[in-house]
Coordinates of N, CA and C in Angstrom, one line a residue:
X932 N -7.8 18.8 18.3 CA -6.3 18.2 17.9 C -5.9 19.3 18.1
X933 N -4.4 18.8 18.5 CA -3.3 19.8 18.7 C -2.1 19.2 18.2
X934 N -1.1 19.9 17.7 CA 0.1 19.3 17.1 C 1.1 19.4 18.5
X935 N 2.0 18.3 18.2 CA 3.2 18.0 19.3 C 4.4 17.3 18.7
X936 N 5.3 17.4 19.3 CA 6.6 16.6 19.1 C 7.2 16.9 17.5
X937 N 8.1 16.2 17.3 CA 8.6 16.6 15.8 C 8.0 16.0 14.9
X938 N 8.0 16.5 13.8 CA 7.4 16.0 12.5 C 8.5 16.1 11.2
X939 N 9.4 15.2 11.2 CA 10.4 15.3 10.1 C 9.6 14.6 8.9
X940 N 9.0 16.0 8.1 CA 8.1 15.5 7.1 C 8.9 14.7 5.8
X941 N 10.0 15.2 5.3 CA 10.7 14.7 4.3 C 10.9 13.1 4.5
X942 N 11.3 12.7 5.8 CA 11.4 11.5 6.0 C 10.4 10.6 6.0
X943 N 9.3 11.2 6.7 CA 7.9 10.4 6.7 C 7.5 10.3 5.4
X944 N 7.5 11.2 4.6 CA 7.0 10.9 3.1 C 7.9 10.0 2.3
X945 N 9.1 10.1 2.6 CA 9.8 9.2 1.7 C 9.8 7.7 2.2
X946 N 9.5 7.6 3.6 CA 9.2 6.2 4.1 C 7.8 5.6 3.4
X947 N 6.9 6.5 3.5 CA 5.4 6.0 2.9 C 5.7 6.0 1.5
X948 N 6.2 6.7 0.9 CA 6.4 6.5 -0.7 C 7.1 5.3 -1.2
X949 N 8.2 4.9 -0.4 CA 9.0 3.5 -0.6 C 7.9 2.6 -0.6
X950 N 7.0 2.4 0.3 CA 6.1 1.5 0.5 C 5.1 1.4 -0.5
X951 N 4.4 2.6 -0.8 CA 3.3 3.0 -1.8 C 3.9 2.8 -3.3
X952 N 5.3 3.1 -3.3 CA 5.8 2.9 -5.0 C 5.8 1.4 -5.1
X953 N 5.5 0.5 -4.3 CA 5.8 -1.1 -4.7 C 4.4 -1.5 -5.1
X954 N 3.3 -0.7 -4.9 CA 2.1 -1.1 -5.2 C 1.8 -0.9 -6.8
X955 N 1.4 -2.0 -7.6 CA 1.2 -1.8 -9.0 C 0.0 -1.1 -9.3
X956 N -0.1 0.2 -9.5 CA -1.3 0.8 -9.8 C -1.0 1.8 -10.8
X957 N -2.0 2.2 -11.5 CA -1.8 3.3 -12.6 C -1.6 4.8 -11.7
X958 N -2.5 5.0 -10.8 CA -2.3 6.0 -10.0 C -2.2 5.7 -8.7
X959 N -1.3 6.3 -7.9 CA -1.3 6.4 -6.3 C -1.2 7.5 -5.8
X960 N -1.9 7.6 -4.5 CA -1.9 8.8 -3.8 C -1.5 8.4 -2.4
X961 N -0.8 9.7 -1.9 CA -0.3 9.6 -0.6 C -0.9 10.8 0.1
X962 N -1.9 10.5 1.1 CA -2.7 11.6 1.7 C -2.0 11.7 3.1
X963 N -1.3 12.8 3.1 CA -0.6 13.0 4.5 C -1.3 13.8 5.4
X964 N -1.5 13.3 6.6 CA -2.1 14.3 7.6 C -1.2 14.7 8.5
X965 N -0.9 16.0 8.8 CA 0.0 16.8 9.5 C -0.5 18.0 9.8
X966 N 0.1 18.5 11.0 CA 0.0 19.8 11.4 C 0.7 20.9 10.3
X967 N 1.5 20.2 9.4 CA 1.9 21.1 8.4 C 3.6 21.7 8.8
X968 N 4.0 21.5 9.9 CA 5.0 22.3 10.3 C 6.2 21.5 10.4
X969 N 7.2 21.3 9.6 CA 8.2 20.5 9.6 C 9.2 20.9 10.9
X970 N 9.7 19.8 11.8 CA 10.5 20.1 12.9 C 11.2 18.9 13.2
X971 N 12.5 19.2 13.8 CA 13.3 18.0 14.3 C 14.2 18.6 15.2
X972 N 14.4 17.9 16.3 CA 15.3 18.4 17.4 C 16.7 18.3 17.0
X973 N 16.9 17.8 15.9 CA 18.4 17.6 15.3 C 18.8 18.6 14.3
X974 N 17.8 19.3 13.8 CA 18.0 20.4 12.6 C 17.5 21.6 13.1
X975 N 18.4 22.6 13.6 CA 17.7 23.9 14.0 C 17.4 24.8 12.8
X976 N 17.5 24.7 11.6 CA 17.1 25.4 10.5 C 15.8 25.0 9.9
X977 N 14.7 25.5 10.2 CA 13.6 25.1 9.7 C 13.3 25.3 8.1
X978 N 14.1 26.0 7.5 CA 14.0 26.2 6.0 C 14.7 24.9 5.4
X979 N 15.6 24.4 6.1 CA 16.4 23.1 5.5 C 15.2 22.2 5.6
X980 N 14.4 21.8 6.7 CA 13.3 21.2 6.7 C 12.3 21.2 5.7
X981 N 11.9 22.3 5.3 CA 11.0 22.7 4.3 C 11.7 22.3 3.2
X982 N 12.7 22.5 2.8 CA 13.3 22.2 1.5 C 13.6 20.6 1.4
X983 N 13.9 19.9 2.4 CA 14.0 18.5 2.5 C 12.7 17.8 2.1
X984 N 11.4 18.5 2.7 CA 10.1 17.8 2.4 C 9.7 18.2 1.2
X985 N 9.9 19.3 0.6 CA 9.9 19.6 -0.8 C 10.4 18.8 -1.7
X986 N 11.6 18.3 -1.5 CA 12.3 17.5 -2.2 C 11.7 15.9 -2.3
X987 N 11.2 15.8 -1.2 CA 10.3 14.4 -0.9 C 9.3 14.5 -1.9
X988 N 8.5 15.6 -1.8 CA 7.2 15.6 -2.6 C 7.6 15.3 -4.0
X989 N 8.7 16.3 -4.7 CA 8.9 16.2 -6.0 C 9.4 14.8 -6.5
X990 N 10.4 14.2 -5.3 CA 10.7 12.8 -5.9 C 9.6 11.7 -6.0
X991 N 8.5 11.8 -5.0 CA 7.4 10.8 -5.1 C 6.8 11.3 -6.3
X992 N 6.5 12.6 -6.7 CA 5.8 12.8 -7.9 C 6.5 12.3 -9.2
X993 N 7.6 12.3 -8.9 CA 8.6 11.6 -10.3 C 8.4 10.3 -10.0
X994 N 7.8 9.5 -9.4 CA 7.6 8.1 -9.4 C 6.2 7.8 -9.5
X995 N 5.6 8.9 -9.9 CA 3.8 8.6 -10.1 C 3.1 8.7 -8.9
X996 N 3.7 9.2 -7.8 CA 2.9 9.2 -6.5 C 2.3 10.7 -6.3
X997 N 0.9 10.9 -6.2 CA 0.4 12.0 -6.0 C 0.3 12.3 -4.5
X998 N 1.0 13.4 -4.1 CA 1.0 13.6 -2.4 C 0.2 14.7 -2.2
X999 N -0.8 14.7 -1.3 CA -1.6 15.7 -0.7 C -1.6 15.8 0.9
X1000 N -1.8 16.7 1.4 CA -1.7 17.2 2.8 C -2.8 17.6 3.4
X1001 N -3.4 17.2 4.4 CA -4.6 17.5 5.0 C -4.2 17.9 6.5
X1002 N -4.6 18.9 7.1 CA -4.0 19.4 8.3 C -5.0 20.2 9.4
X1003 N -5.0 20.0 10.5 CA -5.8 20.8 11.5 C -5.3 22.0 11.8
X1004 N -6.3 22.8 12.1 CA -6.1 24.1 12.5 C -5.3 25.2 11.7
X1005 N -4.9 26.3 12.1 CA -4.4 27.2 11.3 C -3.1 27.0 11.2
X1006 N -2.4 27.3 10.1 CA -1.1 26.9 9.8 C -0.4 27.9 8.9
X1007 N 0.8 27.7 8.5 CA 1.5 28.7 7.4 C 1.2 27.9 6.4
X1008 N 0.3 28.7 5.4 CA -0.1 28.4 4.0 C 1.2 28.4 3.1
X1009 N 1.8 29.5 3.3 CA 3.0 29.7 2.4 C 4.2 28.6 2.4
X1010 N 4.2 28.2 3.6 CA 5.2 27.0 4.0 C 4.7 25.7 3.3
X1011 N 3.3 25.5 3.4 CA 2.7 24.4 2.9 C 2.7 24.4 1.5
X1012 N 2.4 25.6 0.9 CA 2.4 25.7 -0.6 C 3.8 25.4 -1.1
X1013 N 4.8 25.7 -0.3 CA 6.3 25.5 -1.0 C 6.4 23.9 -0.8
X1014 N 6.0 23.2 0.1 CA 6.1 21.7 0.1 C 5.3 21.2 -0.8
X1015 N 3.9 21.3 -0.6 CA 3.1 20.4 -1.4 C 2.4 21.1 -2.6
X1016 N 2.7 22.2 -2.9 CA 2.2 22.9 -4.1 C 0.9 23.7 -3.7
X1017 N 0.6 24.6 -4.6 CA -0.6 25.4 -4.2 C -2.1 24.7 -4.0
X1018 N -2.1 23.6 -4.7 CA -3.3 22.8 -4.7 C -3.1 21.6 -4.0
X1019 N -1.8 21.4 -3.3 CA -1.7 20.1 -2.7 C -1.9 20.2 -1.3
X1020 N -2.7 21.0 -0.7 CA -3.2 20.8 0.7 C -4.5 21.5 1.0
X1021 N -5.2 21.1 2.1 CA -6.3 21.6 2.6 C -6.1 21.7 3.9
X1022 N -6.9 22.8 4.6 CA -6.9 23.1 6.0 C -8.1 22.8 6.8
X1023 N -8.0 22.2 7.7 CA -9.3 21.8 8.4 C -9.3 22.7 9.7
X1024 N -10.4 23.8 9.8 CA -10.2 24.4 10.9 C -11.2 23.9 12.1
X1025 N -12.0 23.1 11.9 CA -12.7 22.4 13.1 C -12.9 20.9 12.4
X1026 N -13.2 20.0 13.5 CA -13.4 18.7 13.0 C -14.9 18.5 12.2
X1027 N -15.7 19.2 12.6 CA -17.1 19.0 12.0 C -17.0 19.3 10.5
X1028 N -16.0 20.1 10.0 CA -16.0 20.5 8.5 C -15.2 19.4 8.0
X1029 N -14.4 18.5 8.6 CA -13.6 17.4 7.9 C -14.6 16.7 7.0
X1030 N -15.6 16.2 6.8 CA -16.3 15.3 6.0 C -16.4 16.2 4.7
X1031 N -17.1 17.6 4.7 CA -17.1 18.5 3.6 C -16.0 18.8 2.9
X1032 N -14.9 19.2 3.8 CA -13.9 19.4 3.0 C -13.1 18.3 2.5
X1033 N -13.0 16.9 2.8 CA -12.4 15.7 2.3 C -13.4 15.4 1.0
X1034 N -14.6 15.7 1.2 CA -15.5 15.7 -0.3 C -15.0 16.4 -1.5
X1035 N -14.8 17.7 -1.0 CA -14.5 18.9 -1.9 C -13.0 18.4 -2.5
X1036 N -12.2 17.9 -1.6 CA -10.6 17.7 -1.8 C -10.8 16.6 -3.0
X1037 N -11.8 15.6 -2.4 CA -11.7 14.4 -3.3 C -12.3 14.6 -4.8
X1038 N -13.3 15.5 -4.9 CA -13.8 15.8 -6.1 C -12.8 16.6 -6.9
X1039 N -11.8 17.4 -6.4 CA -10.7 18.3 -7.0 C -9.8 17.1 -7.6
X1040 N -9.5 16.2 -6.5 CA -8.5 15.2 -7.2 C -9.1 14.4 -8.6
X1041 N -10.2 14.3 -8.5 CA -11.0 13.5 -9.6 C -11.0 14.1 -10.9
X1042 N -11.1 15.4 -11.0 CA -11.3 16.2 -12.2 C -10.1 15.9 -13.2

């Protein structure tokens, strides 16, 4: 897998959260799969995009929606921690590690 094109994370999170927010459940989980790098051809400031995505995650959390990120390959962990929180993301280095990483991620969520 390799990343490509734009990824306006904040907009995608808000869009998914709007639909998920209408599901009547005690606990809701939004599992976000991305390369983790906010990008938009209309916004040259990458810090703005990080803050926008961070605000979207916080808004969803206030609605009772837990947001977690799964992403392929090496990425900027500080940027992801700023957006999703220190425990809100996992990195998948190779596709064959995906099942084990998702299992450990699920176990971490259910504690």
